[in-house]
């Protein structure tokens, strides 16, 4: 009987300790959740207050500059198989900069364009890296070397202020540019915009 009481006491003691540890762990998790918005873990990019018209014009000008760096300004199409530059009626619809908090997020324009391949992949990628650096972007995601198989893309990624990013890939077959414009909190960014529509 005494042995059973001792075993029961041990079980209860272990249960209390586990419960106490779970409570401490829960407090730590709640503390992390409460402090995360002020720390580097937040997804919300800083934003401007540019109108959709201003954002669109800057976005198109930036894409044209990027394509000029490649030296191949003809033969580019969007991810939707529309030719670049866009026709007047083609509408770009801004997307939330912070998808998880889309109700309160600023918005940005985003588009992928695809174009002809390059002969010298390293020179092509390095020219884009220089452009990104000249624009004040922080460059990362630089991949590609002579050991890469022929059809695998050489890449570079640039991140600027207010959510601006350029994701560039170049291969013998084709080149890809994914441009995300600056985030803007202006109400007009809730609507689509084109060359002839605000």
XYZ file of N, CA and C in Angstrom:
594
model
N 0.827 -1.194 0.000
C 0.000 0.000 0.000
C 0.877 1.266 0.000
N 1.915 1.250 0.844
C 2.825 2.392 0.930
C 3.552 2.618 -0.385
N 3.911 1.529 -1.100
C 4.589 1.643 -2.397
C 3.673 2.310 -3.416
N 2.363 1.935 -3.400
C 1.414 2.520 -4.343
C 1.246 4.021 -4.091
N 1.235 4.429 -2.816
C 1.102 5.840 -2.477
C 2.335 6.616 -2.953
N 3.520 6.013 -2.773
C 4.746 6.672 -3.234
C 4.740 6.821 -4.755
N 4.291 5.765 -5.473
C 4.233 5.838 -6.936
C 3.227 6.888 -7.390
N 2.082 6.932 -6.703
C 1.066 7.926 -7.039
C 1.604 9.340 -6.793
N 2.349 9.511 -5.706
C 2.947 10.813 -5.417
C 3.926 11.223 -6.507
N 4.738 10.276 -6.971
C 5.692 10.561 -8.040
C 4.969 10.956 -9.326
N 3.899 10.220 -9.653
C 3.130 10.525 -10.864
C 2.535 11.923 -10.765
N 1.957 12.248 -9.598
C 1.376 13.583 -9.416
C 2.453 14.671 -9.511
N 3.616 14.417 -8.903
C 4.714 15.373 -8.962
C 5.160 15.616 -10.403
N 5.287 14.524 -11.179
C 5.671 14.652 -12.593
C 4.610 15.429 -13.362
N 3.334 15.143 -13.090
C 2.244 15.840 -13.777
C 2.282 17.338 -13.473
N 2.549 17.686 -12.187
C 2.625 19.096 -11.797
C 3.802 19.782 -12.488
N 4.952 19.087 -12.513
C 6.129 19.652 -13.181
C 5.887 19.874 -14.673
N 5.272 18.887 -15.331
C 4.974 19.027 -16.757
C 4.016 20.181 -17.010
N 3.011 20.292 -16.134
C 2.055 21.386 -16.275
C 2.740 22.732 -16.100
N 3.639 22.803 -15.111
C 4.388 24.034 -14.858
C 5.281 24.396 -16.038
N 5.970 23.381 -16.598
C 6.825 23.630 -17.764
C 6.008 24.083 -18.961
N 4.841 23.476 -19.175
C 3.979 23.874 -20.294
C 3.535 25.318 -20.131
N 3.236 25.717 -18.887
C 2.840 27.102 -18.629
C 3.951 28.080 -18.922
N 5.176 27.718 -18.498
C 6.337 28.584 -18.777
C 6.564 28.693 -20.270
N 6.469 27.553 -20.973
C 6.654 27.548 -22.425
C 5.601 28.407 -23.093
N 4.347 28.298 -22.625
C 3.265 29.099 -23.188
C 3.505 30.577 -22.998
N 4.033 30.951 -21.814
C 4.333 32.363 -21.566
C 5.403 32.860 -22.525
N 6.410 32.031 -22.754
C 7.487 32.421 -23.669
C 6.937 32.630 -25.064
N 6.036 31.705 -25.500
C 5.459 31.853 -26.839
C 4.633 33.120 -26.932
N 3.824 33.403 -25.904
C 3.008 34.614 -25.933
C 3.890 35.851 -25.944
N 4.987 35.811 -25.202
C 5.903 36.951 -25.169
C 6.510 37.180 -26.546
N 6.906 36.115 -27.252
C 7.454 36.253 -28.604
C 6.423 36.852 -29.532
N 5.178 36.384 -29.412
C 4.122 36.882 -30.282
C 3.891 38.372 -30.046
N 3.951 38.780 -28.783
C 3.693 40.180 -28.474
C 4.825 41.086 -28.947
N 6.063 40.596 -28.926
C 7.180 41.458 -29.294
C 7.540 41.397 -30.771
N 7.008 40.424 -31.511
C 7.397 40.237 -32.908
C 7.165 41.462 -33.789
N 6.009 42.195 -33.664
C 5.798 43.319 -34.571
C 6.881 44.391 -34.494
N 7.538 44.537 -33.329
C 8.586 45.557 -33.207
C 9.945 45.052 -33.661
N 10.069 43.736 -33.849
C 11.355 43.145 -34.200
C 11.480 42.920 -35.685
N 12.552 42.252 -36.102
C 12.813 42.051 -37.516
C 11.915 41.003 -38.162
N 11.080 40.292 -37.374
C 10.271 39.222 -37.945
C 9.053 39.736 -38.691
N 8.726 41.021 -38.573
C 7.530 41.529 -39.220
C 7.644 41.489 -40.740
N 6.506 41.171 -41.424
C 6.481 41.078 -42.888
C 6.113 42.413 -43.533
N 5.575 43.332 -42.743
C 5.067 44.583 -43.285
C 6.215 45.469 -43.753
N 6.221 45.785 -45.042
C 7.246 46.676 -45.577
C 6.827 48.115 -45.310
N 7.809 49.003 -45.201
C 7.470 50.412 -45.118
C 6.889 50.821 -46.470
N 6.169 51.927 -46.492
C 5.488 52.271 -47.738
C 5.518 53.766 -47.991
N 5.177 54.110 -49.230
C 5.051 55.504 -49.642
C 3.560 55.849 -49.645
N 3.238 57.020 -50.149
C 1.841 57.420 -50.313
C 1.599 57.809 -51.771
N 2.313 57.126 -52.693
C 2.165 57.433 -54.113
C 0.835 56.901 -54.635
N 0.240 57.669 -55.556
C -1.010 57.227 -56.172
C -0.731 56.041 -57.099
N -1.783 55.367 -57.509
C -1.615 54.249 -58.445
C -1.024 54.734 -59.765
N -1.374 55.945 -60.188
C -0.824 56.509 -61.427
C 0.690 56.720 -61.297
N 1.118 57.311 -60.187
C 2.544 57.523 -59.949
C 3.277 56.185 -59.851
N 2.680 55.245 -59.127
C 3.303 53.927 -58.966
C 3.421 53.209 -60.301
N 2.374 53.306 -61.122
C 2.384 52.652 -62.430
C 3.468 53.243 -63.328
N 3.526 54.568 -63.397
C 4.512 55.216 -64.269
C 5.941 54.870 -63.841
N 6.199 54.855 -62.519
C 7.526 54.486 -62.028
C 7.830 53.014 -62.310
N 6.823 52.166 -62.139
C 6.986 50.732 -62.374
C 7.367 50.463 -63.829
N 6.637 51.056 -64.757
C 6.901 50.857 -66.183
C 8.284 51.397 -66.549
N 8.642 52.573 -66.027
C 9.962 53.144 -66.313
C 11.072 52.241 -65.776
N 10.864 51.691 -64.585
C 11.876 50.798 -63.995
C 12.017 49.524 -64.828
N 10.897 48.950 -65.259
C 10.969 47.734 -66.082
C 11.697 48.028 -67.388
N 11.412 49.164 -67.996
C 12.105 49.531 -69.241
C 13.612 49.679 -69.013
N 14.004 50.270 -67.890
C 15.432 50.392 -67.560
C 16.078 49.016 -67.410
N 15.389 48.123 -66.714
C 15.917 46.770 -66.495
C 16.134 46.066 -67.828
N 15.151 46.149 -68.706
C 15.262 45.473 -70.004
C 16.354 46.117 -70.858
N 16.549 47.420 -70.702
C 17.635 48.085 -71.438
C 18.997 47.547 -70.989
N 19.123 47.215 -69.698
C 20.380 46.664 -69.183
C 20.701 45.331 -69.857
N 19.675 44.546 -70.193
C 19.903 43.241 -70.824
C 20.408 43.389 -72.257
N 20.176 44.552 -72.871
C 20.570 44.747 -74.265
C 19.592 44.129 -75.246
N 18.537 43.508 -74.736
C 17.521 42.884 -75.602
C 16.170 43.479 -75.246
N 15.867 44.625 -75.830
C 14.625 45.305 -75.477
C 13.420 44.789 -76.252
N 13.631 43.974 -77.264
C 12.522 43.405 -78.035
C 12.332 41.937 -77.648
N 11.123 41.434 -77.889
C 10.849 40.011 -77.671
C 10.443 39.638 -76.265
N 10.077 40.611 -75.430
C 9.666 40.330 -74.059
C 8.150 40.212 -73.969
N 7.684 39.265 -73.181
C 6.247 39.095 -72.935
C 6.013 38.980 -71.436
N 4.804 39.307 -71.017
C 4.461 39.170 -69.605
C 4.158 37.703 -69.301
N 3.993 37.425 -68.012
C 3.623 36.072 -67.588
C 2.270 35.658 -68.149
N 1.482 36.637 -68.630
C 0.165 36.367 -69.213
C 0.220 36.350 -70.737
N 1.430 36.238 -71.289
C 1.674 36.167 -72.744
C 1.285 37.443 -73.479
N 1.235 38.559 -72.781
C 1.004 39.856 -73.415
C 2.371 40.475 -73.739
N 2.487 41.129 -74.888
C 3.785 41.737 -75.219
C 4.116 42.912 -74.299
N 5.412 43.079 -74.064
C 5.892 44.262 -73.343
C 6.571 45.181 -74.346
N 6.321 46.496 -74.339
C 5.521 47.224 -73.368
C 4.028 46.936 -73.504
N 3.310 47.147 -72.402
C 1.887 46.841 -72.357
C 1.090 47.760 -73.276
N 0.030 47.199 -73.838
C -0.912 48.007 -74.616
C -1.674 48.919 -73.655
N -2.235 50.029 -74.162
C -2.913 50.990 -73.280
C -3.996 50.389 -72.386
N -4.739 49.408 -72.877
C -5.845 48.850 -72.090
C -5.455 47.771 -71.095
N -4.214 47.328 -71.114
C -3.789 46.265 -70.200
C -3.667 46.817 -68.770
N -4.455 46.253 -67.882
C -4.528 46.741 -66.505
C -3.624 45.908 -65.600
N -2.856 46.588 -64.746
C -2.106 45.922 -63.683
C -2.879 46.125 -62.384
N -3.098 45.040 -61.667
C -3.834 45.105 -60.413
C -2.863 45.004 -59.247
N -2.770 46.038 -58.410
C -1.856 45.984 -57.265
C -2.173 44.817 -56.336
N -1.123 44.320 -55.688
C -1.240 43.198 -54.756
C -0.801 43.658 -53.376
N -1.309 43.010 -52.304
C -0.858 43.407 -50.958
C 0.619 43.112 -50.756
N 1.304 44.029 -50.113
C 2.726 43.813 -49.801
C 2.882 42.773 -48.701
N 1.923 42.718 -47.795
C 1.917 41.746 -46.705
C 0.681 40.876 -46.876
N 0.859 39.719 -47.516
C -0.272 38.851 -47.858
C -1.002 38.376 -46.604
N -0.271 38.114 -45.532
C -0.893 37.604 -44.315
C -1.806 38.642 -43.662
N -1.495 39.910 -43.808
C -2.310 40.986 -43.224
C -2.856 41.883 -44.334
N -3.441 41.273 -45.343
C -3.827 41.983 -46.553
C -4.857 43.081 -46.312
N -5.665 42.962 -45.262
C -6.684 43.987 -45.015
C -6.065 45.342 -44.672
N -4.933 45.324 -43.989
C -4.297 46.579 -43.569
C -2.993 46.854 -44.318
N -2.649 45.988 -45.249
C -1.370 46.096 -45.942
C -1.389 47.197 -47.001
N -0.243 47.865 -47.207
C -0.110 48.692 -48.414
C -0.059 47.769 -49.636
N -0.178 48.346 -50.825
C -0.205 47.550 -52.052
C 0.953 47.926 -52.964
N 1.289 46.997 -53.884
C 2.364 47.229 -54.834
C 2.024 46.561 -56.163
N 2.627 47.070 -57.233
C 2.496 46.439 -58.542
C 3.556 45.354 -58.658
N 3.200 44.276 -59.348
C 4.122 43.151 -59.490
C 3.874 42.493 -60.842
N 4.957 42.134 -61.530
C 4.817 41.508 -62.843
C 6.094 40.755 -63.199
N 5.917 39.638 -63.884
C 7.052 38.897 -64.442
C 7.036 39.070 -65.952
N 8.206 39.356 -66.511
C 8.339 39.363 -67.969
C 9.423 38.368 -68.361
N 9.217 37.750 -69.518
C 10.133 36.735 -70.036
C 10.663 37.189 -71.381
N 11.957 36.967 -71.608
C 12.559 37.421 -72.852
C 13.570 36.448 -73.403
N 14.230 36.841 -74.483
C 15.194 35.959 -75.143
C 16.390 35.660 -74.252
N 17.010 34.506 -74.481
C 18.174 34.085 -73.704
C 19.399 34.931 -73.981
N 20.438 34.660 -73.199
C 21.697 35.403 -73.321
C 22.810 34.456 -73.741
N 23.835 34.988 -74.370
C 24.992 34.188 -74.764
C 25.981 34.034 -73.613
N 26.350 35.165 -73.000
C 27.314 35.158 -71.898
C 26.539 35.359 -70.593
N 26.237 34.258 -69.909
C 25.367 34.317 -68.735
C 25.989 35.113 -67.589
N 27.275 34.923 -67.379
C 27.919 35.636 -66.277
C 27.930 37.142 -66.539
N 28.279 37.554 -67.735
C 28.306 38.980 -68.063
C 26.904 39.578 -67.959
N 25.904 38.819 -68.402
C 24.516 39.287 -68.367
C 24.051 39.474 -66.927
N 24.291 38.453 -66.101
C 23.888 38.550 -64.689
C 24.656 39.652 -63.971
N 25.960 39.761 -64.239
C 26.769 40.761 -63.555
C 26.355 42.190 -63.938
N 25.920 42.381 -65.175
C 25.421 43.698 -65.588
C 24.167 44.054 -64.796
N 23.314 43.059 -64.552
C 22.099 43.310 -63.771
C 22.447 43.588 -62.311
N 23.438 42.896 -61.780
C 23.867 43.150 -60.400
C 24.374 44.590 -60.273
N 25.166 45.051 -61.246
C 25.666 46.428 -61.211
C 24.500 47.428 -61.252
N 23.507 47.124 -62.087
C 22.329 47.998 -62.149
C 21.626 48.053 -60.796
N 21.417 46.893 -60.178
C 20.759 46.848 -58.874
C 21.535 47.654 -57.841
N 22.842 47.474 -57.832
C 23.678 48.205 -56.879
C 23.622 49.711 -57.140
N 23.622 50.108 -58.418
C 23.521 51.524 -58.764
C 22.184 52.126 -58.312
N 21.152 51.283 -58.246
C 19.832 51.722 -57.791
C 19.716 51.718 -56.272
N 20.780 51.296 -55.586
C 20.768 51.256 -54.125
C 20.128 50.012 -53.546
N 19.956 48.968 -54.358
C 19.354 47.739 -53.868
C 20.397 46.870 -53.178
N 19.960 46.129 -52.183
C 20.816 45.148 -51.520
C 20.729 43.849 -52.315
N 21.857 43.377 -52.826
C 21.875 42.216 -53.717
C 22.136 40.943 -52.922
N 21.343 39.909 -53.217
C 21.531 38.591 -52.607
C 21.089 37.544 -53.630
N 21.078 36.282 -53.220
C 20.608 35.220 -54.112
C 21.356 35.149 -55.416
N 22.680 35.350 -55.367
C 23.492 35.303 -56.585
C 23.931 33.853 -56.808
N 23.397 33.248 -57.861
C 23.715 31.861 -58.178
C 24.155 31.737 -59.622
N 25.050 30.782 -59.873
C 25.497 30.505 -61.227
C 27.002 30.486 -61.307
N 27.515 29.444 -61.916
C 28.948 29.367 -62.188
C 29.157 28.408 -63.355
N 30.395 28.221 -63.744
C 30.694 27.432 -64.947
C 30.273 25.975 -64.822
N 30.009 25.500 -63.600
C 29.583 24.102 -63.437
C 28.081 23.915 -63.679
N 27.323 25.025 -63.819
C 25.878 24.914 -64.018
C 25.564 24.247 -65.360
N 24.579 23.346 -65.401
C 24.141 22.804 -66.694
C 23.650 23.929 -67.603
N 23.689 23.706 -68.884
C 23.440 24.770 -69.865
C 22.083 25.448 -69.706
N 21.034 24.714 -69.398
C 19.690 25.306 -69.356
C 19.303 25.861 -67.983
N 20.175 25.757 -66.994
C 19.862 26.261 -65.655
C 20.191 27.748 -65.581
N 19.270 28.520 -65.001
C 19.428 29.977 -64.965
C 20.452 30.427 -63.928
N 21.147 31.501 -64.254
C 22.010 32.222 -63.312
C 21.139 33.333 -62.722
N 21.165 33.500 -61.411
C 20.210 34.383 -60.753
C 20.865 35.471 -59.914
N 20.086 36.535 -59.678
C 20.447 37.577 -58.711
C 19.157 38.223 -58.241
N 19.148 38.600 -56.967
C 17.961 39.192 -56.354
C 18.362 40.500 -55.699
N 17.579 41.541 -55.920
C 17.858 42.836 -55.314
C 16.662 43.348 -54.538
N 16.923 43.868 -53.343
C 15.852 44.424 -52.503
C 16.170 45.875 -52.174
N 15.179 46.744 -52.436
C 15.338 48.160 -52.134
C 14.404 48.595 -51.024
N 14.203 49.891 -50.906
C 13.336 50.439 -49.874
C 11.876 50.287 -50.273
N 11.024 50.298 -49.262
C 9.567 50.303 -49.462
C 9.048 49.125 -50.273
N 9.722 47.974 -50.174
C 9.207 46.765 -50.814
C 9.659 46.525 -52.233
N 10.442 47.427 -52.824
C 10.921 47.251 -54.197
C 11.858 46.043 -54.284
N 11.579 45.117 -55.215
C 12.484 43.983 -55.443
C 12.600 43.697 -56.933
N 13.780 43.203 -57.300
C 14.037 42.729 -58.664
C 14.600 41.321 -58.540
N 13.937 40.365 -59.165
C 14.390 38.973 -59.182
C 14.747 38.648 -60.635
N 16.031 38.426 -60.902
C 16.506 38.256 -62.280
C 17.110 36.878 -62.479
N 16.735 36.247 -63.573
C 17.316 34.963 -63.952
C 17.674 34.972 -65.427
N 18.838 34.451 -65.769
C 19.272 34.434 -67.166
C 19.804 33.057 -67.536
N 19.436 32.588 -68.720
C 19.923 31.309 -69.236
C 20.080 31.436 -70.747
N 20.568 30.376 -71.370
C 20.718 30.388 -72.830
C 19.361 30.432 -73.524
N 18.348 29.850 -72.882
C 17.022 29.771 -73.504
C 16.189 31.032 -73.325
N 16.214 31.600 -72.101
C 15.393 32.781 -71.851
C 15.864 33.506 -70.596
N 15.373 34.742 -70.474
C 15.632 35.541 -69.277
C 14.297 35.863 -68.610
N 14.346 36.052 -67.307
C 13.145 36.350 -66.533
C 13.413 37.512 -65.593
N 12.471 38.450 -65.558
C 12.513 39.557 -64.610
C 11.205 39.544 -63.841
N 11.296 39.450 -62.519
C 10.120 39.642 -61.665
C 10.356 40.941 -60.907
N 9.541 41.931 -61.235
C 9.667 43.246 -60.607
C 8.487 43.466 -59.671
N 8.799 43.828 -58.431
C 7.777 44.255 -57.481
C 8.069 45.703 -57.147
N 7.099 46.579 -57.440
C 7.295 48.000 -57.209
C 7.204 48.359 -55.741
N 7.408 49.627 -55.446
C 7.330 50.094 -54.067
C 5.917 49.933 -53.517
N 5.837 49.667 -52.232
C 4.548 49.582 -51.553
C 3.994 50.988 -51.347
N 2.692 51.130 -51.511
C 2.045 52.421 -51.288
C 0.752 52.220 -50.509
N 0.517 53.117 -49.558
C -0.703 53.072 -48.750
C -1.799 53.966 -49.316
N -1.578 54.541 -50.486
C -2.592 55.429 -51.059
C -3.852 54.633 -51.419
N -5.044 55.167 -51.126
C -6.292 54.433 -51.411
C -6.454 54.009 -52.869
N -5.881 54.771 -53.802
C -6.025 54.427 -55.222
C -5.347 53.104 -55.566
N -4.442 52.627 -54.690
C -3.742 51.370 -54.952
C -4.648 50.154 -54.743
N -5.885 50.388 -54.358
C -6.856 49.284 -54.221
C -7.448 48.919 -55.587
N -7.160 49.701 -56.618
C -7.782 49.498 -57.933
C -6.732 49.239 -58.998
N -7.160 48.648 -60.097
C -6.269 48.419 -61.228
C -5.886 49.716 -61.904
N -4.756 49.694 -62.608
C -4.290 50.896 -63.289
C -3.628 50.485 -64.601
N -3.754 51.336 -65.622
C -3.140 51.058 -66.923
C -2.590 52.358 -67.494
N -2.117 52.314 -68.742
C -1.569 53.519 -69.365
C -2.609 54.607 -69.540
N -3.878 54.217 -69.742
C -4.899 55.237 -69.970
C -5.988 55.250 -68.910
N -5.718 54.613 -67.748
C -6.699 54.634 -66.648
C -5.980 54.912 -65.341
N -6.577 55.810 -64.513
C -5.921 56.157 -63.238
C -5.920 54.974 -62.261
